[in-house]
Coordinates of C-alpha atoms in Angstrom, one line a residue:
M1 CA 73.2 78.1 155.6
T2 CA 72.2 78.4 152.1
K3 CA 74.1 75.2 151.2
L4 CA 71.9 73.3 154.2
M5 CA 68.7 74.7 152.6
K6 CA 70.1 73.2 149.0
V7 CA 70.8 70.0 150.6
T8 CA 67.3 69.7 152.5
S9 CA 65.4 70.5 149.3
L10 CA 67.4 68.0 147.3
S11 CA 66.5 65.6 149.8
A12 CA 62.8 66.3 150.0
L13 CA 62.6 66.1 146.3
L14 CA 64.5 62.4 146.2
L15 CA 62.0 61.4 148.9
L16 CA 59.3 62.7 146.8
L17 CA 60.4 60.8 143.5
S18 CA 61.0 57.6 145.7
G19 CA 57.6 58.0 146.7
C20 CA 56.5 58.5 143.0
S21 CA 57.4 54.7 141.6
Y22 CA 56.5 55.1 138.1
K23 CA 54.8 57.2 135.6
D24 CA 54.2 56.6 131.6
F25 CA 54.0 59.3 128.8
N26 CA 50.2 59.1 129.0
N27 CA 50.0 59.5 132.8
T28 CA 48.3 55.8 132.8
K29 CA 49.1 54.1 136.0
P30 CA 51.2 50.9 135.4
K31 CA 50.2 47.4 136.6
I32 CA 52.6 46.5 139.5
N33 CA 53.2 42.8 140.5
D34 CA 55.0 43.0 143.6
T35 CA 56.0 39.3 143.1
L36 CA 58.3 40.0 140.1
E37 CA 62.1 40.2 140.7
V38 CA 63.5 44.2 141.0
V39 CA 66.5 45.3 139.4
D40 CA 69.0 45.8 141.9
S41 CA 69.2 49.4 142.7
A42 CA 73.1 48.9 143.6
S43 CA 73.9 47.3 140.6
I44 CA 73.4 50.1 138.8
R45 CA 76.4 51.9 137.2
S46 CA 76.5 54.9 134.8
I47 CA 78.9 56.7 132.6
P48 CA 77.8 60.0 131.8
D49 CA 78.9 62.2 128.4
I50 CA 77.8 65.7 127.5
N51 CA 75.0 64.2 125.4
A52 CA 74.1 60.8 126.6
I53 CA 74.3 58.6 129.9
A54 CA 75.2 55.1 129.6
F55 CA 73.6 52.4 132.0
E56 CA 74.7 48.9 133.2
W57 CA 73.0 46.9 135.6
R58 CA 72.8 43.1 137.3
K59 CA 70.6 41.4 135.0
V60 CA 67.0 39.7 136.7
D61 CA 66.8 36.1 136.9
D62 CA 62.9 35.8 136.8
P63 CA 62.2 33.9 133.8
R64 CA 58.6 35.9 133.8
V65 CA 60.4 39.2 133.1
T66 CA 61.2 39.6 129.2
G67 CA 62.9 43.1 129.3
Y68 CA 63.0 46.4 131.2
H69 CA 61.4 49.8 131.6
F70 CA 63.1 52.7 131.5
Y71 CA 62.0 56.2 133.4
R72 CA 63.8 59.6 133.7
A73 CA 63.0 63.3 135.1
N74 CA 64.7 66.1 134.3
L75 CA 65.2 67.8 137.6
Q76 CA 65.9 71.2 136.6
K77 CA 62.6 71.0 133.9
D78 CA 60.6 68.1 135.0
G79 CA 60.7 68.0 138.9
T80 CA 59.3 65.1 140.3
K81 CA 57.3 64.1 136.7
L82 CA 59.0 60.9 135.6
K83 CA 58.4 59.7 132.3
L84 CA 58.5 56.3 130.5
I85 CA 61.5 56.7 128.0
D86 CA 62.4 53.6 126.7
T87 CA 61.7 49.8 126.9
I88 CA 64.5 47.1 126.5
D89 CA 62.7 43.8 125.1
N90 CA 65.4 41.2 126.2
R91 CA 66.2 40.6 129.7
Y92 CA 69.8 39.5 129.0
T93 CA 70.4 42.8 127.8
T94 CA 72.2 44.8 131.0
H95 CA 73.5 47.9 129.1
Y96 CA 71.5 51.1 127.6
V97 CA 72.3 54.2 126.4
D98 CA 70.2 57.7 126.7
E99 CA 71.0 60.0 124.1
N100 CA 68.1 62.4 124.4
V101 CA 69.6 64.6 127.2
E102 CA 71.3 67.8 127.7
P103 CA 74.3 69.0 128.5
N104 CA 75.0 69.7 132.0
T105 CA 71.9 68.5 133.2
K106 CA 71.0 66.3 136.4
Y107 CA 68.4 63.8 135.6
V108 CA 66.9 61.3 138.0
Y109 CA 66.3 57.4 136.5
K110 CA 64.3 54.2 137.9
I111 CA 64.4 50.7 136.1
S112 CA 61.6 48.3 136.2
S113 CA 61.6 44.8 135.2
A114 CA 59.1 44.3 132.2
T115 CA 56.6 41.6 131.3
P116 CA 55.2 40.5 127.9
S117 CA 51.8 42.5 129.4
E118 CA 51.2 45.3 131.1
V119 CA 52.3 44.6 134.1
E120 CA 55.8 45.3 135.3
S121 CA 57.8 45.3 138.6
R122 CA 58.2 47.7 141.0
T123 CA 60.9 50.5 140.2
T124 CA 64.3 50.7 141.4
S125 CA 65.6 53.5 143.9
D126 CA 66.3 56.7 142.4
Y127 CA 69.5 56.8 140.5
I128 CA 70.9 60.4 139.9
V129 CA 73.3 61.4 137.4
S130 CA 74.4 64.5 136.0
T131 CA 75.6 65.0 132.2
L132 CA 78.9 66.2 131.3
P133 CA 78.9 70.2 130.8
L134 CA 80.2 71.3 127.2
M135 CA 83.9 71.4 126.5
E136 CA 85.6 74.4 126.8
G137 CA 86.0 76.2 123.5
V138 CA 89.2 77.4 121.7
S139 CA 91.6 79.1 124.3
F140 CA 92.7 81.9 121.8
I141 CA 91.0 83.9 119.1
Q142 CA 91.6 87.0 117.2
A143 CA 90.4 89.1 114.3
I144 CA 92.6 91.3 112.5
S145 CA 91.4 94.8 111.2
N146 CA 92.1 97.2 108.8
L147 CA 91.9 94.7 105.6
P148 CA 90.2 95.4 102.7
R149 CA 86.6 94.4 102.5
Q150 CA 87.8 91.6 104.6
I151 CA 88.7 90.4 108.1
K152 CA 90.7 87.7 109.0
I153 CA 90.1 85.5 112.1
V154 CA 92.8 83.2 114.0
W155 CA 92.4 80.6 116.8
R156 CA 94.6 78.3 118.7
P157 CA 93.6 74.4 117.6
H158 CA 91.4 72.9 120.3
Q159 CA 93.5 70.8 122.6
S160 CA 90.7 67.8 122.7
E161 CA 91.6 65.2 119.9
R162 CA 87.7 64.5 119.5
I163 CA 87.5 67.9 117.6
E164 CA 86.7 67.6 114.0
S165 CA 86.1 70.9 112.6
Y166 CA 85.0 74.5 113.5
E167 CA 81.8 76.5 113.1
V168 CA 82.8 80.3 112.2
Q169 CA 79.9 82.5 113.3
R170 CA 79.3 86.3 112.5
K171 CA 77.2 89.0 113.8
T172 CA 77.6 93.0 113.3
P173 CA 76.7 95.7 116.0
N174 CA 73.2 96.0 114.4
T175 CA 71.9 92.4 114.5
S176 CA 71.7 90.4 117.7
E177 CA 71.5 86.8 116.2
W178 CA 74.7 85.0 115.5
K179 CA 75.1 83.9 111.8
K180 CA 76.9 80.6 111.0
I181 CA 79.3 81.8 107.6
E182 CA 81.6 78.8 107.5
A183 CA 82.6 75.4 108.5
I184 CA 86.2 74.5 109.1
D185 CA 87.0 71.0 108.5
G186 CA 90.4 69.5 110.6
R187 CA 91.2 70.1 114.2
L188 CA 94.3 72.0 113.2
Q189 CA 92.7 74.4 110.9
A190 CA 93.1 77.9 112.8
E191 CA 92.4 80.5 110.0
Y192 CA 89.4 82.3 108.3
I193 CA 89.3 84.9 106.3
D194 CA 85.5 86.5 105.9
L195 CA 85.3 88.1 102.2
D196 CA 83.2 90.7 100.5
L197 CA 82.1 92.7 103.7
E198 CA 81.6 96.4 103.8
D199 CA 84.0 99.3 103.9
N200 CA 84.8 100.7 107.5
V201 CA 82.0 98.3 109.3
V202 CA 82.8 96.5 112.8
Y203 CA 82.1 92.9 112.4
H204 CA 82.1 90.2 115.8
Y205 CA 83.2 86.9 115.4
R206 CA 83.1 83.7 117.6
V207 CA 84.2 80.2 116.9
I208 CA 82.6 76.8 118.0
A209 CA 84.4 73.4 117.6
K210 CA 82.6 70.4 116.9
T211 CA 83.4 66.7 117.8
F212 CA 83.3 63.8 115.6
D213 CA 79.9 62.9 117.1
G214 CA 78.3 66.1 116.4
L215 CA 79.0 67.5 120.0
E216 CA 79.5 71.3 120.3
T217 CA 82.3 73.2 122.2
L218 CA 81.1 76.3 124.3
P219 CA 81.9 79.4 122.0
S220 CA 84.8 81.1 121.9
A221 CA 85.5 84.4 123.1
L222 CA 83.7 87.2 121.1
V223 CA 86.7 89.1 119.1
K224 CA 85.5 92.0 116.9
A225 CA 87.4 93.7 113.9
Q226 CA 87.1 96.7 111.4
T227 CA 87.5 96.6 107.7
K228 CA 89.7 98.9 106.1
P229 CA 87.8 102.6 105.4
L230 CA 88.0 104.0 101.9
P231 CA 90.7 106.4 101.5
E232 CA 90.0 109.7 101.7
G233 CA 89.2 111.8 98.4
I234 CA 91.0 114.2 97.1
L235 CA 90.7 118.0 98.2
S236 CA 89.9 121.5 96.0
L237 CA 89.5 120.2 92.5
K238 CA 89.4 123.1 90.2
A239 CA 88.8 123.2 86.4
T240 CA 89.7 126.2 84.0
T241 CA 87.1 127.8 81.6
D242 CA 89.2 130.1 79.5
L243 CA 91.5 128.0 77.7
P244 CA 91.5 127.4 74.0
R245 CA 90.3 123.5 73.1
K246 CA 91.6 122.2 76.6
I247 CA 90.4 122.1 80.2
A248 CA 93.0 122.0 83.1
L249 CA 92.5 120.5 86.5
N250 CA 94.5 120.5 89.4
W251 CA 93.7 119.5 93.1
E252 CA 95.3 118.8 96.4
P253 CA 96.1 115.6 97.4
S254 CA 94.3 113.1 99.6
K255 CA 95.6 113.1 103.2
S256 CA 95.5 109.2 103.1
E257 CA 98.9 107.9 103.3
D258 CA 98.7 104.5 100.9
V259 CA 97.0 106.4 97.9
I260 CA 99.0 105.1 94.9
K261 CA 97.1 106.7 92.1
Y262 CA 94.2 108.7 91.1
N263 CA 91.4 108.1 88.5
I264 CA 89.9 111.1 86.7
Y265 CA 86.2 110.9 85.5
R266 CA 84.4 112.9 82.9
S267 CA 80.8 113.5 82.0
T268 CA 78.6 115.8 79.9
D269 CA 76.2 115.5 82.8
A270 CA 76.8 116.5 86.4
E271 CA 74.8 114.0 87.8
S272 CA 75.7 110.9 85.8
G273 CA 77.7 109.2 82.9
F274 CA 81.0 109.5 84.5
D275 CA 83.6 107.2 82.7
V276 CA 87.3 107.3 83.8
V277 CA 89.3 109.4 81.3
K278 CA 93.1 109.0 82.9
A279 CA 94.7 107.5 85.5
V280 CA 97.6 109.1 87.1
N281 CA 100.3 108.3 89.7
A282 CA 99.7 109.7 93.4
Q283 CA 102.7 112.5 92.7
T284 CA 100.7 113.8 90.0
L285 CA 98.1 116.5 91.0
N286 CA 97.0 118.2 87.5
Y287 CA 95.6 116.8 84.0
E288 CA 95.1 118.3 80.8
D289 CA 92.3 117.5 78.9
F290 CA 92.3 118.6 75.2
V291 CA 89.1 118.9 73.6
N292 CA 88.8 119.8 70.0
E293 CA 85.7 122.0 70.1
D294 CA 85.3 125.4 71.6
G295 CA 82.9 126.1 74.3
K296 CA 82.6 122.4 75.3
V297 CA 81.3 121.7 78.9
Y298 CA 82.6 118.9 80.6
F299 CA 82.1 117.7 84.3
Y300 CA 84.5 116.2 86.5
K301 CA 85.6 114.0 89.2
V302 CA 88.5 112.7 91.0
S303 CA 89.1 109.4 93.1
S304 CA 91.9 108.5 95.3
I305 CA 93.0 104.7 94.9
D306 CA 94.7 103.2 97.9
K307 CA 97.3 100.3 97.5
D308 CA 94.5 97.7 98.0
G309 CA 92.5 99.0 95.2
L310 CA 90.0 100.8 97.3
E311 CA 88.7 103.9 95.7
S312 CA 87.4 107.1 97.7
N313 CA 83.9 107.7 97.5
L314 CA 82.5 109.2 94.5
N315 CA 79.5 110.5 95.5
V316 CA 80.8 114.0 95.5
N317 CA 79.9 116.8 93.7
A318 CA 81.4 117.4 90.0
V319 CA 83.2 120.3 88.7
M320 CA 82.4 122.2 85.8
G321 CA 85.2 122.8 82.9
I322 CA 84.4 124.7 79.6
T323 CA 87.0 125.3 76.7
L324 CA 87.4 129.0 75.6
N325 CA 84.0 129.6 73.9
K326 CA 83.8 131.1 69.9
L327 CA 84.7 134.8 69.5
R328 CA 81.3 136.7 69.1
K329 CA 80.9 137.6 65.1
P330 CA 81.7 141.4 63.9
V331 CA 79.0 143.6 63.4
M332 CA 78.9 144.6 59.6
T333 CA 78.3 148.6 59.4
L334 CA 79.0 149.6 55.9
A335 CA 78.9 147.5 52.7
Q336 CA 78.9 149.8 49.4
I337 CA 80.6 150.5 46.2
Q338 CA 82.6 153.8 46.3
G339 CA 83.7 154.6 42.9
A340 CA 85.1 151.6 41.3
K341 CA 85.8 149.7 44.7
A342 CA 83.9 147.8 47.3
I343 CA 84.0 149.5 50.9
L344 CA 83.7 147.2 54.1
N345 CA 83.4 148.2 57.5
W346 CA 82.7 146.8 60.8
Q347 CA 82.7 146.5 64.8
A348 CA 84.9 144.2 66.6
G349 CA 81.9 142.3 68.1
D350 CA 84.7 140.6 70.8
D351 CA 87.4 142.2 72.9
R352 CA 89.5 139.2 72.0
A353 CA 89.6 139.6 68.2
E354 CA 93.1 140.2 67.3
S355 CA 92.6 140.0 63.2
Y356 CA 89.8 139.4 60.7
T357 CA 89.1 137.4 57.8
V358 CA 87.2 138.7 54.8
Y359 CA 85.6 136.1 52.6
K360 CA 85.0 137.2 49.0
T361 CA 82.6 135.1 46.7
I362 CA 82.8 136.0 42.9
K363 CA 79.4 135.0 41.0
E364 CA 80.9 133.2 37.9
G365 CA 77.8 131.7 36.3
F366 CA 74.3 130.7 37.4
F367 CA 75.5 127.5 39.3
K368 CA 79.4 128.4 39.9
A369 CA 81.1 130.8 42.2
K370 CA 84.6 131.3 43.8
T371 CA 85.7 132.3 47.4
I372 CA 88.7 134.0 48.2
K373 CA 90.0 134.8 51.6
F374 CA 91.7 137.8 53.1
Q375 CA 93.8 136.8 56.3
G376 CA 95.5 138.9 58.7
I377 CA 93.3 142.2 58.5
N378 CA 94.0 144.1 61.4
A379 CA 91.8 147.1 61.0
L380 CA 87.9 147.5 61.2
R381 CA 88.0 148.6 57.5
F382 CA 88.6 146.7 54.0
E383 CA 88.6 148.3 50.6
D384 CA 88.8 145.8 47.3
K385 CA 89.4 147.4 44.3
D386 CA 89.7 144.4 42.4
I387 CA 85.9 144.3 41.2
V388 CA 84.7 144.3 37.6
R389 CA 81.3 145.8 36.4
G390 CA 78.3 144.0 36.2
V391 CA 79.9 141.0 38.3
Q392 CA 78.1 140.1 41.5
Y393 CA 80.5 139.7 44.8
S394 CA 79.5 138.6 48.3
Y395 CA 81.4 139.7 51.4
A396 CA 81.5 138.2 54.9
I397 CA 83.9 138.8 57.9
Q398 CA 85.0 136.4 60.4
A399 CA 87.2 137.5 63.9
V400 CA 90.2 135.7 64.8
D401 CA 91.9 135.7 68.4
K402 CA 95.3 135.1 69.6
N403 CA 95.0 131.5 69.8
G404 CA 93.7 131.4 66.5
I405 CA 89.8 130.5 67.6
H406 CA 87.7 131.6 64.9
S407 CA 84.0 133.6 65.3
E408 CA 81.6 132.3 63.1
I409 CA 81.1 134.3 59.7
T410 CA 78.8 136.8 59.6
K411 CA 76.2 136.9 57.0
E412 CA 77.2 137.6 53.1
T413 CA 76.3 141.0 51.7
E414 CA 76.3 141.2 48.1
L415 CA 77.5 144.0 46.2
V416 CA 77.6 144.8 42.1
L417 CA 79.5 147.6 40.2
P418 CA 76.8 148.7 37.7
K419 CA 77.9 148.4 33.9
L420 CA 78.4 151.8 32.1
A421 CA 75.6 152.8 29.9
E422 CA 76.2 152.6 26.4
I423 CA 76.4 155.8 24.2
N424 CA 74.5 155.2 20.8

């Protein structure tokens, strides 16, 4: 029943078109001379293509005719509205190609004989012809995932020898429109690698083949692929805070199987300024950063590098490490002359202190002095018997721990053994 309705509707449409002999672009009714020879409807032949239709007909012999008018309607869009689309200026011309048509579309044509004036003959009967559908696209296409910031697309070359090139199109799941990203010349070319992509993102692709005369095939099937994710970072980074003039790092390995090394970053700021100070292989899970300063603070990050050169995300919290601080200074509790010797007493000031150094400065002149060091003192008391009456001495103390780290030196204390009074 549905098929019968379609046939009946088409027949009614054709009857209506037959009754509508002519129209031009401006809807101005042409002037018809019924005595002019009409193109033989039965002589019309056509060869349809995807984007063009070629016509052939038998010429008219009427000497008043100087050419032909072509009328056309798109049955899907225009319905019964025929329009003048072109004029042929020579009645001996019997071939015409309409290139302003769409693929897979049904058209109706009429032809009239034209004269030098506005007068023309009656039109031919309706001539219905359909353009060809678009060519099928490539029959096989594949997108390869898990490549570093790139996706490889391969397809089977199109079977038609009319194909000259391919257009590769891409979109992401977040975009609705296809974007042309590359034109590939040559029918037998069947590969494209899309570079500079984002990490761990899914992309959609399709390929459209193009003929030498600019025709496009139907798009290929949609394929999708995902770029390789960044390697996982390391776990449990720890940094020491109690080692003399070095900071030791250790961590647990990345869970990514293709990690080949780790980059160690360091900065004096927890938020920025990180530079690579060392790269170690994937079997190394520790590093000692030797620092020639006491109490020096550094911040560290460790990244994973895989076999493709991808690096784990550095947007992670830094870990702070500190070299062992200087000792706190001893506290001087006594500095005086007793008898003919100088006596110094002090408190440790720091539990790490293992020994002490006493600095003795002897003033030898107004601008001249000499300093003597007494090292390895294990007690909290120092006696100096080597003093001379009337000479000014200055004493200061410094603590030393088992690592050889020194505290700052205490403030100097001046002592003088007075001269004896002269007897007259």
